């Protein structure tokens, strides 16, 4: 049995990581931590959001479990109680990778992993430390057209009212908002694949396309499960095409703002076509 996580999904943000967690949390071959994004490798663990969840869950475990069921999340059991107790014990102890490994000690013979998109862009020395401590852990990344990925993240900021309305409607105000935010940093998949993939055997690193989630989610699910060593024929609660975010309001940006974003990612589009081929060729052609 592999010590610690059997896999990491390192992103990309807005490229299907929520969909993947939904597919895995109910699959019989997996035990997934009850927190989707642990942020152990990129922040001090537990961060404020996770720490708040720890306090809430441990104060009334049964109520927290019932609440998860109403939100189509897996109900909690004693393995999850141990996870939260273990996470609580990490408070104030820094990002010790042995403590991180202990968060997965309840998996038994099942497959377990951490889906945190922010891991895509962590420092190279942190990647080296992780690979040295967990040499058998598989890494996967979900790729998306960098322009559409950035626009999707901007849409999330819009729904969360992270900036005045003008920042999403007027070009100059948008430039200031965009350049001051994380939207560009999360879109450079060629850099992330190079940084992580170059440190792992080919059999332990894989990338998959968001485009396939849209066009053939059943095939994508099967491919990912096979890579992770699970049985694709076993069903989860949700069908492969399930999308809990399907009813979210979509932000429509003006043509001049879209042109600005497209220009920013021209080099990344070219590098993606060279490195990944396939759907990435269509990304580049889309904006010519």
PDB file of C-alpha atoms in Angstrom:
ATOM      1  CA  UNK A   1       0.000   0.000   0.000  1.00  0.00           C
ATOM      2  CA  UNK A   2       1.338   3.437  -0.960  1.00  0.00           C
ATOM      3  CA  UNK A   3       2.125   5.735   1.951  1.00  0.00           C
ATOM      4  CA  UNK A   4       0.196   8.994   1.728  1.00  0.00           C
ATOM      5  CA  UNK A   5      -1.811   9.978  -1.344  1.00  0.00           C
ATOM      6  CA  UNK A   6      -1.915   7.616  -4.299  1.00  0.00           C
ATOM      7  CA  UNK A   7      -2.424  10.571  -6.617  1.00  0.00           C
ATOM      8  CA  UNK A   8      -2.575  14.333  -6.866  1.00  0.00           C
ATOM      9  CA  UNK A   9      -4.744  16.219  -9.304  1.00  0.00           C
ATOM     10  CA  UNK A  10      -2.886  19.511  -9.697  1.00  0.00           C
ATOM     11  CA  UNK A  11      -5.533  21.361 -11.703  1.00  0.00           C
ATOM     12  CA  UNK A  12      -6.204  23.186 -13.743  1.00  0.00           C
ATOM     13  CA  UNK A  13      -8.666  25.380 -11.910  1.00  0.00           C
ATOM     14  CA  UNK A  14     -11.912  25.646 -13.922  1.00  0.00           C
ATOM     15  CA  UNK A  15     -10.952  22.588 -15.976  1.00  0.00           C
ATOM     16  CA  UNK A  16     -13.089  19.887 -14.369  1.00  0.00           C
ATOM     17  CA  UNK A  17     -11.535  19.244 -10.959  1.00  0.00           C
ATOM     18  CA  UNK A  18     -14.927  19.508  -9.236  1.00  0.00           C
ATOM     19  CA  UNK A  19     -16.347  17.011 -11.711  1.00  0.00           C
ATOM     20  CA  UNK A  20     -13.463  14.639 -10.984  1.00  0.00           C
ATOM     21  CA  UNK A  21     -13.982  14.846  -7.230  1.00  0.00           C
ATOM     22  CA  UNK A  22     -17.664  14.029  -7.716  1.00  0.00           C
ATOM     23  CA  UNK A  23     -16.821  10.998  -9.820  1.00  0.00           C
ATOM     24  CA  UNK A  24     -14.288   9.689  -7.296  1.00  0.00           C
ATOM     25  CA  UNK A  25     -15.981  10.426  -3.967  1.00  0.00           C
ATOM     26  CA  UNK A  26     -18.684   7.807  -4.672  1.00  0.00           C
ATOM     27  CA  UNK A  27     -16.607   5.308  -6.659  1.00  0.00           C
ATOM     28  CA  UNK A  28     -16.181   2.059  -4.682  1.00  0.00           C
ATOM     29  CA  UNK A  29     -12.446   1.838  -5.431  1.00  0.00           C
ATOM     30  CA  UNK A  30     -11.706   5.175  -3.703  1.00  0.00           C
ATOM     31  CA  UNK A  31     -11.640   6.809  -0.322  1.00  0.00           C
ATOM     32  CA  UNK A  32     -11.474  10.541  -0.940  1.00  0.00           C
ATOM     33  CA  UNK A  33     -10.832  12.988   1.906  1.00  0.00           C
ATOM     34  CA  UNK A  34     -14.040  14.847   2.799  1.00  0.00           C
ATOM     35  CA  UNK A  35     -12.295  18.123   1.889  1.00  0.00           C
ATOM     36  CA  UNK A  36     -11.739  18.484  -1.864  1.00  0.00           C
ATOM     37  CA  UNK A  37      -8.881  20.993  -1.799  1.00  0.00           C
ATOM     38  CA  UNK A  38      -6.444  20.414   1.060  1.00  0.00           C
ATOM     39  CA  UNK A  39      -3.952  23.135   0.039  1.00  0.00           C
ATOM     40  CA  UNK A  40      -1.270  21.386   2.083  1.00  0.00           C
ATOM     41  CA  UNK A  41       1.541  21.940  -0.415  1.00  0.00           C
ATOM     42  CA  UNK A  42       0.859  25.578  -1.303  1.00  0.00           C
ATOM     43  CA  UNK A  43      -0.300  27.119   1.988  1.00  0.00           C
ATOM     44  CA  UNK A  44       0.022  26.694   5.716  1.00  0.00           C
ATOM     45  CA  UNK A  45      -2.227  23.755   6.623  1.00  0.00           C
ATOM     46  CA  UNK A  46      -4.963  23.961   7.588  1.00  0.00           C
ATOM     47  CA  UNK A  47      -5.835  27.262   5.957  1.00  0.00           C
ATOM     48  CA  UNK A  48      -8.668  29.382   7.384  1.00  0.00           C
ATOM     49  CA  UNK A  49     -11.356  27.704   5.299  1.00  0.00           C
ATOM     50  CA  UNK A  50     -10.283  24.171   6.216  1.00  0.00           C
ATOM     51  CA  UNK A  51      -9.752  25.112   9.863  1.00  0.00           C
ATOM     52  CA  UNK A  52     -13.281  26.512  10.004  1.00  0.00           C
ATOM     53  CA  UNK A  53     -14.633  23.274   8.527  1.00  0.00           C
ATOM     54  CA  UNK A  54     -12.678  21.204  11.063  1.00  0.00           C
ATOM     55  CA  UNK A  55     -14.209  23.131  13.965  1.00  0.00           C
ATOM     56  CA  UNK A  56     -17.720  22.933  12.523  1.00  0.00           C
ATOM     57  CA  UNK A  57     -17.576  19.211  11.776  1.00  0.00           C
ATOM     58  CA  UNK A  58     -16.020  18.099  15.054  1.00  0.00           C
ATOM     59  CA  UNK A  59     -18.461  20.203  17.094  1.00  0.00           C
ATOM     60  CA  UNK A  60     -21.448  18.259  15.692  1.00  0.00           C
ATOM     61  CA  UNK A  61     -20.294  15.375  13.507  1.00  0.00           C
ATOM     62  CA  UNK A  62     -23.722  13.869  12.815  1.00  0.00           C
ATOM     63  CA  UNK A  63     -25.236  17.188  11.796  1.00  0.00           C
ATOM     64  CA  UNK A  64     -22.301  17.902   9.485  1.00  0.00           C
ATOM     65  CA  UNK A  65     -22.760  14.518   7.850  1.00  0.00           C
ATOM     66  CA  UNK A  66     -26.462  15.094   7.240  1.00  0.00           C
ATOM     67  CA  UNK A  67     -25.704  18.497   5.745  1.00  0.00           C
ATOM     68  CA  UNK A  68     -23.278  16.963   3.272  1.00  0.00           C
ATOM     69  CA  UNK A  69     -25.888  14.483   2.114  1.00  0.00           C
ATOM     70  CA  UNK A  70     -28.287  17.323   1.297  1.00  0.00           C
ATOM     71  CA  UNK A  71     -25.564  18.830  -0.897  1.00  0.00           C
ATOM     72  CA  UNK A  72     -24.904  15.568  -2.781  1.00  0.00           C
ATOM     73  CA  UNK A  73     -21.664  14.975  -0.897  1.00  0.00           C
ATOM     74  CA  UNK A  74     -20.640  11.654   0.574  1.00  0.00           C
ATOM     75  CA  UNK A  75     -21.924  11.198   4.129  1.00  0.00           C
ATOM     76  CA  UNK A  76     -19.213  11.160   6.782  1.00  0.00           C
ATOM     77  CA  UNK A  77     -18.122   8.031   8.628  1.00  0.00           C
ATOM     78  CA  UNK A  78     -15.519   7.175  11.261  1.00  0.00           C
ATOM     79  CA  UNK A  79     -12.719   7.383   8.712  1.00  0.00           C
ATOM     80  CA  UNK A  80     -13.663  11.001   8.120  1.00  0.00           C
ATOM     81  CA  UNK A  81     -13.804  11.740  11.838  1.00  0.00           C
ATOM     82  CA  UNK A  82     -10.223  10.490  12.067  1.00  0.00           C
ATOM     83  CA  UNK A  83      -9.289  12.666   9.077  1.00  0.00           C
ATOM     84  CA  UNK A  84     -10.626  15.796  10.786  1.00  0.00           C
ATOM     85  CA  UNK A  85      -8.938  14.894  14.076  1.00  0.00           C
ATOM     86  CA  UNK A  86      -5.688  14.343  12.201  1.00  0.00           C
ATOM     87  CA  UNK A  87      -6.092  17.652  10.353  1.00  0.00           C
ATOM     88  CA  UNK A  88      -6.761  19.416  13.665  1.00  0.00           C
ATOM     89  CA  UNK A  89      -3.520  17.975  15.031  1.00  0.00           C
ATOM     90  CA  UNK A  90      -1.646  19.651  12.154  1.00  0.00           C
ATOM     91  CA  UNK A  91      -2.516  23.147  13.381  1.00  0.00           C
ATOM     92  CA  UNK A  92       0.645  25.101  14.137  1.00  0.00           C
ATOM     93  CA  UNK A  93       3.012  22.328  13.030  1.00  0.00           C
ATOM     94  CA  UNK A  94       3.960  23.572   9.570  1.00  0.00           C
ATOM     95  CA  UNK A  95       3.806  21.678   6.303  1.00  0.00           C
ATOM     96  CA  UNK A  96       5.446  18.451   7.426  1.00  0.00           C
ATOM     97  CA  UNK A  97       4.955  15.810   4.725  1.00  0.00           C
ATOM     98  CA  UNK A  98       4.744  13.033   7.302  1.00  0.00           C
ATOM     99  CA  UNK A  99       1.713  14.813   8.765  1.00  0.00           C
ATOM    100  CA  UNK A 100       0.340  15.090   5.239  1.00  0.00           C
ATOM    101  CA  UNK A 101       0.743  11.340   4.741  1.00  0.00           C
ATOM    102  CA  UNK A 102      -1.219  10.702   7.940  1.00  0.00           C
ATOM    103  CA  UNK A 103      -4.257  12.483   6.479  1.00  0.00           C
ATOM    104  CA  UNK A 104      -4.687   9.458   4.187  1.00  0.00           C
ATOM    105  CA  UNK A 105      -4.144   6.721   6.761  1.00  0.00           C
ATOM    106  CA  UNK A 106      -7.830   5.675   6.692  1.00  0.00           C
ATOM    107  CA  UNK A 107      -7.818   4.661   3.035  1.00  0.00           C
ATOM    108  CA  UNK A 108      -6.893   1.040   3.707  1.00  0.00           C
ATOM    109  CA  UNK A 109      -6.649  -0.808   0.398  1.00  0.00           C
ATOM    110  CA  UNK A 110      -8.607   1.877  -1.446  1.00  0.00           C
ATOM    111  CA  UNK A 111      -7.188   4.604  -3.676  1.00  0.00           C
ATOM    112  CA  UNK A 112      -6.968   8.084  -2.163  1.00  0.00           C
ATOM    113  CA  UNK A 113      -5.787  11.426  -3.425  1.00  0.00           C
ATOM    114  CA  UNK A 114      -5.786  15.181  -3.125  1.00  0.00           C
ATOM    115  CA  UNK A 115      -7.453  17.400  -5.755  1.00  0.00           C
ATOM    116  CA  UNK A 116      -6.051  20.902  -5.326  1.00  0.00           C
ATOM    117  CA  UNK A 117      -5.635  22.989  -8.510  1.00  0.00           C
ATOM    118  CA  UNK A 118      -3.226  25.416  -6.830  1.00  0.00           C
ATOM    119  CA  UNK A 119      -0.577  22.682  -6.735  1.00  0.00           C
ATOM    120  CA  UNK A 120       0.038  23.207 -10.443  1.00  0.00           C
ATOM    121  CA  UNK A 121       2.049  26.354  -9.768  1.00  0.00           C
ATOM    122  CA  UNK A 122       3.974  25.578  -6.567  1.00  0.00           C
ATOM    123  CA  UNK A 123       7.703  26.204  -6.347  1.00  0.00           C
ATOM    124  CA  UNK A 124      10.018  23.635  -7.897  1.00  0.00           C
ATOM    125  CA  UNK A 125      11.708  22.902  -4.555  1.00  0.00           C
ATOM    126  CA  UNK A 126       8.321  21.919  -3.139  1.00  0.00           C
ATOM    127  CA  UNK A 127       7.747  19.603  -6.087  1.00  0.00           C
ATOM    128  CA  UNK A 128      11.154  18.018  -5.472  1.00  0.00           C
ATOM    129  CA  UNK A 129      10.372  17.535  -1.783  1.00  0.00           C
ATOM    130  CA  UNK A 130       7.006  15.953  -2.585  1.00  0.00           C
ATOM    131  CA  UNK A 131       8.409  13.557  -5.186  1.00  0.00           C
ATOM    132  CA  UNK A 132      11.234  12.537  -2.844  1.00  0.00           C
ATOM    133  CA  UNK A 133       8.784  11.798  -0.012  1.00  0.00           C
ATOM    134  CA  UNK A 134       6.113  10.142  -2.196  1.00  0.00           C
ATOM    135  CA  UNK A 135       7.978   8.573  -5.140  1.00  0.00           C
ATOM    136  CA  UNK A 136       5.070   6.324  -6.173  1.00  0.00           C
ATOM    137  CA  UNK A 137       2.324   8.952  -6.212  1.00  0.00           C
ATOM    138  CA  UNK A 138       0.706   9.573  -9.594  1.00  0.00           C
ATOM    139  CA  UNK A 139       0.101  13.112 -10.837  1.00  0.00           C
ATOM    140  CA  UNK A 140      -2.611  14.176 -13.254  1.00  0.00           C
ATOM    141  CA  UNK A 141      -3.615  17.519 -14.678  1.00  0.00           C
ATOM    142  CA  UNK A 142      -6.735  18.548 -16.581  1.00  0.00           C
ATOM    143  CA  UNK A 143      -5.975  20.886 -19.478  1.00  0.00           C
ATOM    144  CA  UNK A 144      -8.219  23.596 -20.879  1.00  0.00           C
ATOM    145  CA  UNK A 145      -7.945  26.247 -23.566  1.00  0.00           C
ATOM    146  CA  UNK A 146      -6.117  28.992 -21.585  1.00  0.00           C
ATOM    147  CA  UNK A 147      -8.389  31.730 -22.914  1.00  0.00           C
ATOM    148  CA  UNK A 148     -11.604  29.926 -21.974  1.00  0.00           C
ATOM    149  CA  UNK A 149     -10.122  28.811 -18.662  1.00  0.00           C
ATOM    150  CA  UNK A 150      -9.251  32.394 -17.725  1.00  0.00           C
ATOM    151  CA  UNK A 151     -12.687  33.640 -18.769  1.00  0.00           C
ATOM    152  CA  UNK A 152     -14.326  30.946 -16.639  1.00  0.00           C
ATOM    153  CA  UNK A 153     -12.278  32.011 -13.619  1.00  0.00           C
ATOM    154  CA  UNK A 154     -13.179  35.640 -14.299  1.00  0.00           C
ATOM    155  CA  UNK A 155     -16.829  34.567 -14.396  1.00  0.00           C
ATOM    156  CA  UNK A 156     -16.421  33.025 -10.948  1.00  0.00           C
ATOM    157  CA  UNK A 157     -15.019  36.336  -9.685  1.00  0.00           C
ATOM    158  CA  UNK A 158     -17.958  38.137 -11.276  1.00  0.00           C
ATOM    159  CA  UNK A 159     -20.521  35.894  -9.556  1.00  0.00           C
ATOM    160  CA  UNK A 160     -18.685  36.415  -6.277  1.00  0.00           C
ATOM    161  CA  UNK A 161     -18.753  40.194  -6.778  1.00  0.00           C
ATOM    162  CA  UNK A 162     -14.979  40.445  -6.404  1.00  0.00           C
ATOM    163  CA  UNK A 163     -14.820  43.764  -8.265  1.00  0.00           C
ATOM    164  CA  UNK A 164     -17.110  46.595  -9.406  1.00  0.00           C
ATOM    165  CA  UNK A 165     -19.324  45.927 -12.418  1.00  0.00           C
ATOM    166  CA  UNK A 166     -17.188  48.220 -14.591  1.00  0.00           C
ATOM    167  CA  UNK A 167     -14.229  45.862 -14.161  1.00  0.00           C
ATOM    168  CA  UNK A 168     -16.096  43.279 -16.231  1.00  0.00           C
ATOM    169  CA  UNK A 169     -17.552  45.665 -18.805  1.00  0.00           C
ATOM    170  CA  UNK A 170     -14.989  48.375 -19.639  1.00  0.00           C
ATOM    171  CA  UNK A 171     -11.643  47.459 -21.210  1.00  0.00           C
ATOM    172  CA  UNK A 172      -9.347  49.736 -19.219  1.00  0.00           C
ATOM    173  CA  UNK A 173     -10.997  48.869 -15.908  1.00  0.00           C
ATOM    174  CA  UNK A 174     -10.861  45.195 -16.868  1.00  0.00           C
ATOM    175  CA  UNK A 175      -7.107  45.400 -17.631  1.00  0.00           C
ATOM    176  CA  UNK A 176      -6.433  46.745 -14.144  1.00  0.00           C
ATOM    177  CA  UNK A 177      -8.598  44.041 -12.582  1.00  0.00           C
ATOM    178  CA  UNK A 178      -7.092  41.246 -14.665  1.00  0.00           C
ATOM    179  CA  UNK A 179      -3.480  42.239 -14.154  1.00  0.00           C
ATOM    180  CA  UNK A 180      -3.970  42.512 -10.408  1.00  0.00           C
ATOM    181  CA  UNK A 181      -5.584  39.107 -10.041  1.00  0.00           C
ATOM    182  CA  UNK A 182      -4.613  35.424 -10.353  1.00  0.00           C
ATOM    183  CA  UNK A 183      -6.294  34.839 -13.720  1.00  0.00           C
ATOM    184  CA  UNK A 184      -3.156  34.701 -15.818  1.00  0.00           C
ATOM    185  CA  UNK A 185      -1.084  32.687 -13.369  1.00  0.00           C
ATOM    186  CA  UNK A 186      -3.475  29.727 -13.499  1.00  0.00           C
ATOM    187  CA  UNK A 187      -3.466  29.341 -17.303  1.00  0.00           C
ATOM    188  CA  UNK A 188       0.107  28.334 -18.158  1.00  0.00           C
ATOM    189  CA  UNK A 189      -0.287  24.587 -18.370  1.00  0.00           C
ATOM    190  CA  UNK A 190       2.855  24.086 -20.461  1.00  0.00           C
ATOM    191  CA  UNK A 191       4.933  25.374 -17.546  1.00  0.00           C
ATOM    192  CA  UNK A 192       3.158  23.195 -15.000  1.00  0.00           C
ATOM    193  CA  UNK A 193       3.412  20.046 -17.101  1.00  0.00           C
ATOM    194  CA  UNK A 194       7.126  20.656 -17.607  1.00  0.00           C
ATOM    195  CA  UNK A 195       7.780  21.323 -13.914  1.00  0.00           C
ATOM    196  CA  UNK A 196       5.907  18.256 -12.658  1.00  0.00           C
ATOM    197  CA  UNK A 197       6.249  15.851 -15.586  1.00  0.00           C
ATOM    198  CA  UNK A 198      10.019  16.197 -15.854  1.00  0.00           C
ATOM    199  CA  UNK A 199      10.391  14.870 -12.307  1.00  0.00           C
ATOM    200  CA  UNK A 200       8.310  11.720 -12.711  1.00  0.00           C
ATOM    201  CA  UNK A 201       8.407   8.475 -14.691  1.00  0.00           C
ATOM    202  CA  UNK A 202       6.099   8.621 -17.703  1.00  0.00           C
ATOM    203  CA  UNK A 203       3.751   6.049 -16.158  1.00  0.00           C
ATOM    204  CA  UNK A 204       3.130   8.305 -13.155  1.00  0.00           C
ATOM    205  CA  UNK A 205       2.176  11.508 -14.953  1.00  0.00           C
ATOM    206  CA  UNK A 206      -0.758  12.113 -17.282  1.00  0.00           C
ATOM    207  CA  UNK A 207      -2.747  14.996 -18.709  1.00  0.00           C
ATOM    208  CA  UNK A 208      -6.334  14.972 -19.916  1.00  0.00           C
ATOM    209  CA  UNK A 209      -8.423  17.500 -21.836  1.00  0.00           C
ATOM    210  CA  UNK A 210     -11.431  19.448 -20.584  1.00  0.00           C
ATOM    211  CA  UNK A 211     -12.651  19.278 -24.189  1.00  0.00           C
ATOM    212  CA  UNK A 212     -13.288  15.546 -23.681  1.00  0.00           C
ATOM    213  CA  UNK A 213     -15.298  16.256 -20.559  1.00  0.00           C
ATOM    214  CA  UNK A 214     -17.636  18.281 -22.753  1.00  0.00           C
ATOM    215  CA  UNK A 215     -17.699  15.921 -25.741  1.00  0.00           C
ATOM    216  CA  UNK A 216     -17.337  12.426 -24.237  1.00  0.00           C
ATOM    217  CA  UNK A 217     -17.337  12.438 -20.418  1.00  0.00           C
ATOM    218  CA  UNK A 218     -17.768   8.675 -20.220  1.00  0.00           C
ATOM    219  CA  UNK A 219     -14.536   8.120 -22.162  1.00  0.00           C
ATOM    220  CA  UNK A 220     -12.663  10.700 -20.093  1.00  0.00           C
ATOM    221  CA  UNK A 221     -13.869   9.121 -16.866  1.00  0.00           C
ATOM    222  CA  UNK A 222     -12.749   5.704 -18.043  1.00  0.00           C
ATOM    223  CA  UNK A 223      -9.322   6.977 -19.097  1.00  0.00           C
ATOM    224  CA  UNK A 224      -8.695   8.717 -15.775  1.00  0.00           C
ATOM    225  CA  UNK A 225      -9.874   5.767 -13.692  1.00  0.00           C
ATOM    226  CA  UNK A 226      -7.651   3.434 -15.681  1.00  0.00           C
ATOM    227  CA  UNK A 227      -4.655   5.710 -15.127  1.00  0.00           C
ATOM    228  CA  UNK A 228      -5.357   5.761 -11.380  1.00  0.00           C
ATOM    229  CA  UNK A 229      -5.647   1.975 -11.216  1.00  0.00           C
ATOM    230  CA  UNK A 230      -9.412   1.833 -10.648  1.00  0.00           C
ATOM    231  CA  UNK A 231     -12.151  -0.117 -12.414  1.00  0.00           C
ATOM    232  CA  UNK A 232     -14.029   2.071 -14.955  1.00  0.00           C
ATOM    233  CA  UNK A 233     -16.892  -0.419 -15.135  1.00  0.00           C
ATOM    234  CA  UNK A 234     -17.903   0.322 -11.541  1.00  0.00           C
ATOM    235  CA  UNK A 235     -20.479   3.082 -11.271  1.00  0.00           C
ATOM    236  CA  UNK A 236     -20.511   6.180  -9.095  1.00  0.00           C
ATOM    237  CA  UNK A 237     -23.609   7.952  -7.787  1.00  0.00           C
ATOM    238  CA  UNK A 238     -23.392  10.502 -10.605  1.00  0.00           C
ATOM    239  CA  UNK A 239     -23.368   9.747 -14.338  1.00  0.00           C
ATOM    240  CA  UNK A 240     -20.215  10.771 -16.224  1.00  0.00           C
ATOM    241  CA  UNK A 241     -21.901  13.875 -17.606  1.00  0.00           C
ATOM    242  CA  UNK A 242     -22.989  15.210 -14.210  1.00  0.00           C
ATOM    243  CA  UNK A 243     -22.135  18.882 -13.669  1.00  0.00           C
ATOM    244  CA  UNK A 244     -23.228  20.477 -10.387  1.00  0.00           C
ATOM    245  CA  UNK A 245     -22.280  23.904 -11.769  1.00  0.00           C
ATOM    246  CA  UNK A 246     -24.401  23.708 -14.909  1.00  0.00           C
ATOM    247  CA  UNK A 247     -26.901  26.326 -13.705  1.00  0.00           C
ATOM    248  CA  UNK A 248     -24.323  28.973 -12.816  1.00  0.00           C
ATOM    249  CA  UNK A 249     -24.669  32.302 -14.573  1.00  0.00           C
ATOM    250  CA  UNK A 250     -22.206  32.626 -17.461  1.00  0.00           C
ATOM    251  CA  UNK A 251     -20.370  35.912 -17.895  1.00  0.00           C
ATOM    252  CA  UNK A 252     -20.342  37.294 -21.442  1.00  0.00           C
ATOM    253  CA  UNK A 253     -17.408  39.642 -22.041  1.00  0.00           C
ATOM    254  CA  UNK A 254     -17.280  42.300 -24.734  1.00  0.00           C
ATOM    255  CA  UNK A 255     -15.357  41.632 -27.935  1.00  0.00           C
ATOM    256  CA  UNK A 256     -12.556  44.054 -27.056  1.00  0.00           C
ATOM    257  CA  UNK A 257     -12.034  42.395 -23.657  1.00  0.00           C
ATOM    258  CA  UNK A 258     -12.027  38.960 -25.256  1.00  0.00           C
ATOM    259  CA  UNK A 259      -9.478  40.154 -27.832  1.00  0.00           C
ATOM    260  CA  UNK A 260      -7.278  41.465 -25.014  1.00  0.00           C
ATOM    261  CA  UNK A 261      -7.331  38.076 -23.238  1.00  0.00           C
ATOM    262  CA  UNK A 262      -6.635  36.222 -26.475  1.00  0.00           C
ATOM    263  CA  UNK A 263      -3.573  38.348 -27.149  1.00  0.00           C
ATOM    264  CA  UNK A 264      -2.172  37.670 -23.685  1.00  0.00           C
ATOM    265  CA  UNK A 265      -2.248  33.916 -24.259  1.00  0.00           C
ATOM    266  CA  UNK A 266      -0.999  33.746 -27.848  1.00  0.00           C
ATOM    267  CA  UNK A 267       2.395  32.358 -26.853  1.00  0.00           C
ATOM    268  CA  UNK A 268       0.838  29.843 -24.465  1.00  0.00           C
ATOM    269  CA  UNK A 269      -1.571  28.719 -27.186  1.00  0.00           C
ATOM    270  CA  UNK A 270       1.353  28.080 -29.548  1.00  0.00           C
ATOM    271  CA  UNK A 271       3.360  26.230 -26.900  1.00  0.00           C
ATOM    272  CA  UNK A 272       0.304  24.141 -25.971  1.00  0.00           C
ATOM    273  CA  UNK A 273      -0.200  23.075 -29.582  1.00  0.00           C
ATOM    274  CA  UNK A 274       3.459  22.044 -29.763  1.00  0.00           C
ATOM    275  CA  UNK A 275       3.515  20.215 -26.431  1.00  0.00           C
ATOM    276  CA  UNK A 276       0.072  18.593 -26.277  1.00  0.00           C
ATOM    277  CA  UNK A 277      -1.237  18.451 -29.831  1.00  0.00           C
ATOM    278  CA  UNK A 278      -4.781  17.117 -30.153  1.00  0.00           C
ATOM    279  CA  UNK A 279      -7.327  19.551 -28.802  1.00  0.00           C
ATOM    280  CA  UNK A 280      -4.594  22.130 -28.203  1.00  0.00           C
ATOM    281  CA  UNK A 281      -4.212  22.485 -31.970  1.00  0.00           C
ATOM    282  CA  UNK A 282      -7.858  23.511 -32.112  1.00  0.00           C
ATOM    283  CA  UNK A 283      -7.294  26.070 -29.354  1.00  0.00           C
ATOM    284  CA  UNK A 284      -4.641  27.804 -31.400  1.00  0.00           C
ATOM    285  CA  UNK A 285      -6.743  27.725 -34.579  1.00  0.00           C
ATOM    286  CA  UNK A 286      -9.729  29.150 -32.705  1.00  0.00           C
ATOM    287  CA  UNK A 287      -8.070  32.526 -32.171  1.00  0.00           C
ATOM    288  CA  UNK A 288      -6.215  33.081 -35.396  1.00  0.00           C
TER     289      UNK A 288
END
